[in-house]
Amino acid sequence: MIRFDHRNLLSNPYLKTAIRPSRVLDYADKVYSAREELAKDRHSGTLGFYDLPEQDISHITEFVQKIDPQFQTMVVLGIGGSALGNKAIYNALKTEAELKRKVLVYDNVDPVFLHEILAEINLETTLFNVITKSGGTAETMSAYMILLDLLMRKFPQDYNKRMIITTDKEKGFLRKIADTGGYASFTVPGNVGGRFSVLSDVGLLSSAFAGVDIAAMLKGAADMRELCNNKDVLRNPAYLNGILHFLYMREGKNISVMMPYSNSLYDFADWYRQLWAESLGKRFDLKGREIFVGQTPVKALGTTDQHSQIQLYTEGPNDKVLTFLTVERFHHDYIIPDLHPELEDISYLAGKKLSELLNAERLGTEIALCKAERPNCNLIFPELNAYNLGAAIMMYEIQTVFTGKLLNINPLDQPGVETGKIATFALMGKKGYDKEREEISRFNKQ
Ligand code: PA5
């Protein structure tokens, strides 16, 4: 199981400015009511992600078992919560869990990116999985239309066996297409928001296709949920990390850096970026008062960004909370050979594992940050596997809704995204957006 090392946020006397446990305990009432409210929300069915570990996954495993072995690649067409989890899981496990089949994610409207994906795949052996909860997202629907057209022209007999549709169970026009067009289809549960949906069909299908042990991933999530049920905030990883980030935010630490010391976990940091940003970045509180809260998530990569970002993190503005992601045991590792025993400057590296150097550098960075009074913590993965990844996903999802309660905002909506979406509809000529079109032309004339 993953471990949350919070000593450099909470108790380490080495950091004079670290928050003390007594300060966290001062918030016992607030934590209690956040917990009660979450329980109420769960009961009323608005926090469906909590219950995903118990879902029946036989429709996924049976579907994957029956996939024609000729299909060796799945391209996911989706964006935001309908894409990032797929990338995070696949890229975390593809090498360490030796996944057999490939997953690519097209999550933009960039023609060059699409061209690159089409150049990389063999259309003959590729399945496309279009994922959109609403069914109306311009980015995803444009990709769906381009790819479906391509498949229809190349495979007129069985194009619909090469595309899978994952969308709402009932709502949206894509559901109708899925149900009438002979496509295999999967469901985004109504009570699970996009960025909380990775452990639903949204992230499980591509994972199972690649060969991820999805049952183990859900078990990891269930076990973490159990740990995060602890009433003692100091022993509840999601609550503790949530309240510490909340308290540091109050001290002006408005940036949360996630820095995996593992290329495999870099996309996990990207998944976290969306979860933390879109859920907590809000203008209004639940009473409609303007509060402009949130903490800007940033991703960095160890050790690469030690040579790019760490100077700023240790000596620049003290406005960040840093989270390292550490892997203890790598399945693939190298021993550094003793090529130059006569050169003291590099011979100290000889005989050491590459992972040893990696984790020593991480600890070195942690020490440097502590010396500079920069709060930081470490999420430790004993190894990269499906179980640990499921646990990390559940921890951050619970932490996010809990922190939303502390901030007194709604972590499940994203009203700030709408304005840009509406402007795009108007610019692209969508019916019903004449007023916005006029406003945009006035804006462009300024
Ligand atoms: O978290 C969210 O709700 C969003 O990021 C959505 O996942 C994203 O906008 C894509 O939406 P949809 O799945 O409806 O295409």
Coordinates of C-alpha atoms in Angstrom, one line a residue, residues 56-273:
D56 CA -19.6 -5.1 -11.3
I57 CA -16.8 -5.1 -13.9
S58 CA -17.8 -8.3 -15.7
H59 CA -19.1 -6.4 -18.7
I60 CA -15.6 -5.0 -19.1
T61 CA -13.6 -8.1 -18.6
E62 CA -16.0 -10.2 -20.8
F63 CA -15.8 -7.6 -23.5
V64 CA -12.0 -7.5 -23.4
Q65 CA -11.8 -11.3 -23.5
K66 CA -13.8 -11.4 -26.6
I67 CA -11.9 -8.7 -28.5
D68 CA -10.4 -10.0 -31.7
P69 CA -6.7 -10.5 -31.0
Q70 CA -5.9 -8.6 -34.2
F71 CA -6.7 -5.4 -32.2
Q72 CA -3.5 -4.4 -30.5
T73 CA -4.0 -0.6 -30.0
M74 CA -6.8 1.4 -28.5
V75 CA -7.0 5.1 -29.3
V76 CA -9.1 7.0 -26.7
L77 CA -10.9 10.1 -28.1
G78 CA -11.8 12.3 -25.1
I79 CA -10.7 15.3 -23.1
G80 CA -10.4 16.4 -19.5
G81 CA -11.9 13.9 -17.2
S82 CA -12.6 11.7 -20.2
A83 CA -9.0 11.4 -21.1
L84 CA -6.5 12.2 -18.3
G85 CA -7.2 9.1 -16.2
N86 CA -6.6 6.8 -19.1
K87 CA -3.3 8.4 -19.8
A88 CA -2.3 8.4 -16.1
I89 CA -3.0 4.7 -15.7
Y90 CA -1.5 3.5 -18.9
N91 CA 1.7 5.4 -18.7
A92 CA 2.2 4.5 -15.0
L93 CA 1.9 0.8 -15.7
K94 CA 2.8 0.2 -19.4
T95 CA 6.5 -0.7 -18.6
E96 CA 6.5 -1.7 -15.0
A97 CA 3.4 -4.0 -15.3
E98 CA 4.6 -5.0 -18.8
L99 CA 1.3 -4.2 -20.5
K100 CA 0.6 -6.2 -23.6
R101 CA -1.5 -3.8 -25.7
K102 CA -1.1 -0.2 -26.5
V103 CA -3.3 2.8 -25.5
L104 CA -3.0 6.2 -27.1
V105 CA -5.1 9.2 -26.1
Y106 CA -6.0 11.9 -28.5
D107 CA -7.2 14.8 -26.2
N108 CA -6.8 17.9 -28.2
V109 CA -8.0 19.5 -31.5
D110 CA -4.5 19.8 -32.8
P111 CA -4.3 18.6 -36.5
V112 CA -0.6 17.8 -36.1
F113 CA -1.2 15.7 -33.0
L114 CA -3.9 13.8 -34.9
H115 CA -1.7 13.3 -37.8
E116 CA 1.0 11.9 -35.5
I117 CA -1.4 9.4 -34.0
L118 CA -2.6 8.3 -37.4
A119 CA 1.0 7.9 -38.5
E120 CA 1.8 5.8 -35.4
I121 CA -1.1 3.4 -35.6
N122 CA -2.1 0.7 -38.0
L123 CA -5.8 1.4 -38.7
E124 CA -6.4 -2.2 -39.4
T125 CA -5.5 -3.3 -35.8
T126 CA -6.8 -0.3 -33.9
L127 CA -10.0 0.2 -31.8
F128 CA -11.2 3.7 -31.1
N129 CA -13.0 4.5 -27.8
V130 CA -14.8 7.8 -27.9
I131 CA -15.5 8.9 -24.4
T132 CA -17.7 11.9 -23.5
K133 CA -20.2 12.1 -20.7
S134 CA -22.2 14.9 -22.2
G135 CA -21.8 13.9 -25.8
G136 CA -21.5 17.5 -26.8
T137 CA -17.9 18.4 -26.3
A138 CA -16.6 20.0 -29.5
E139 CA -13.0 18.6 -29.2
T140 CA -14.2 15.0 -28.8
M141 CA -17.0 15.2 -31.3
S142 CA -14.7 16.6 -34.0
A143 CA -12.3 13.7 -33.5
Y144 CA -15.2 11.3 -33.5
M145 CA -16.5 12.5 -36.8
I146 CA -13.1 12.5 -38.5
L147 CA -12.2 9.0 -37.3
L148 CA -15.6 7.5 -37.9
D149 CA -15.5 8.9 -41.5
L150 CA -12.1 7.3 -41.9
L151 CA -13.3 4.0 -40.6
M152 CA -16.5 4.0 -42.7
R153 CA -14.5 4.6 -45.9
K154 CA -11.8 2.0 -45.1
F155 CA -13.9 -0.6 -43.5
P156 CA -17.5 -0.2 -44.9
Q157 CA -18.5 -3.7 -43.7
D158 CA -17.5 -3.5 -40.1
Y159 CA -16.5 0.1 -39.2
N160 CA -18.9 0.0 -36.2
K161 CA -17.0 -2.9 -34.7
R162 CA -13.9 -0.7 -34.6
M163 CA -15.4 2.1 -32.6
I164 CA -16.6 2.0 -29.0
I165 CA -18.8 4.6 -27.4
T166 CA -18.6 5.5 -23.8
T167 CA -21.2 8.1 -22.7
D168 CA -24.1 8.7 -20.3
K169 CA -26.5 5.8 -19.9
E170 CA -29.5 7.7 -21.2
K171 CA -28.7 11.4 -22.0
G172 CA -27.1 12.9 -25.0
F173 CA -27.3 12.1 -28.8
L174 CA -24.3 9.9 -28.7
R175 CA -26.2 7.4 -26.5
K176 CA -28.8 7.2 -29.3
I177 CA -26.0 6.6 -31.9
A178 CA -24.4 4.0 -29.7
D179 CA -27.7 2.2 -29.2
T180 CA -28.9 2.2 -32.8
G181 CA -25.6 2.1 -34.7
G182 CA -24.4 -1.3 -33.7
Y183 CA -21.5 0.0 -31.6
A184 CA -20.3 -1.6 -28.4
S185 CA -21.0 0.9 -25.7
F186 CA -20.0 1.7 -22.1
T187 CA -21.3 4.1 -19.5
V188 CA -20.2 7.2 -17.6
P189 CA -22.3 6.9 -14.4
G190 CA -24.6 9.9 -14.0
N191 CA -23.5 10.6 -10.4
V192 CA -19.7 10.5 -11.2
G193 CA -18.3 13.7 -12.5
G194 CA -15.8 13.6 -15.4
R195 CA -12.7 14.3 -13.3
F196 CA -13.7 11.7 -10.7
S197 CA -14.6 9.0 -13.3
V198 CA -11.3 7.3 -13.9
L199 CA -12.3 4.2 -11.9
S200 CA -15.6 3.8 -13.9
D201 CA -15.9 2.4 -17.5
V202 CA -14.1 5.7 -18.5
G203 CA -10.7 4.5 -17.3
L204 CA -11.3 0.8 -16.8
L205 CA -12.0 -0.2 -20.4
S206 CA -8.7 1.1 -21.9
S207 CA -6.9 -0.2 -18.8
A208 CA -8.3 -3.7 -19.1
F209 CA -7.7 -3.7 -22.8
A210 CA -4.0 -2.9 -22.2
G211 CA -3.8 -5.7 -19.6
V212 CA -4.1 -3.8 -16.3
D213 CA -5.4 -5.8 -13.4
I214 CA -8.5 -3.6 -12.9
A215 CA -9.8 -5.8 -10.0
A216 CA -6.6 -5.1 -8.2
M217 CA -6.9 -1.4 -9.0
L218 CA -10.4 -1.3 -7.5
K219 CA -9.2 -3.2 -4.4
G220 CA -6.5 -0.6 -3.9
A221 CA -9.1 2.1 -4.1
A222 CA -11.4 0.3 -1.6
D223 CA -8.6 -0.2 0.9
M224 CA -7.6 3.4 0.6
R225 CA -11.2 4.5 1.1
E226 CA -11.2 2.4 4.3
L227 CA -8.1 4.2 5.5
C228 CA -9.7 7.5 4.7
N229 CA -12.7 6.6 6.8
N230 CA -10.6 7.1 10.0
K231 CA -12.3 9.7 12.2
D232 CA -8.9 10.8 13.5
V233 CA -7.8 13.4 11.0
L234 CA -4.1 12.8 11.9
R235 CA -4.4 9.2 10.7
N236 CA -6.6 9.8 7.7
P237 CA -4.3 10.5 4.7
A238 CA -6.8 12.2 2.5
Y239 CA -8.2 14.4 5.3
L240 CA -4.8 15.2 6.6
N241 CA -3.3 16.2 3.3
G242 CA -6.5 18.1 2.5
I243 CA -6.5 20.1 5.7
L244 CA -2.8 20.8 5.5
H245 CA -3.1 22.1 2.0
F246 CA -6.1 24.2 3.1
L247 CA -4.1 25.6 6.0
Y248 CA -1.0 26.3 3.9
M249 CA -3.3 28.0 1.3
R250 CA -4.5 30.3 4.1
E251 CA -0.8 31.2 4.6
G252 CA -0.5 32.3 1.0
K253 CA 0.9 29.0 -0.4
N254 CA -1.3 29.2 -3.5
I255 CA 0.6 26.7 -5.6
S256 CA 0.7 23.0 -5.2
V257 CA 3.6 21.3 -7.1
M258 CA 3.4 17.6 -7.7
M259 CA 6.8 16.2 -8.5
P260 CA 7.1 12.5 -9.3
Y261 CA 10.5 11.0 -9.3
S262 CA 9.4 8.7 -12.0
N263 CA 8.6 9.4 -15.7
S264 CA 5.9 6.8 -15.4
L265 CA 4.0 8.9 -12.9
Y266 CA 4.2 12.2 -14.8
D267 CA 0.8 11.8 -16.3
F268 CA -0.6 11.0 -12.8
A269 CA 0.5 14.5 -11.9
D270 CA -1.4 15.8 -14.9
W271 CA -4.5 13.9 -13.8
Y272 CA -4.1 15.5 -10.3
R273 CA -3.7 19.0 -11.9

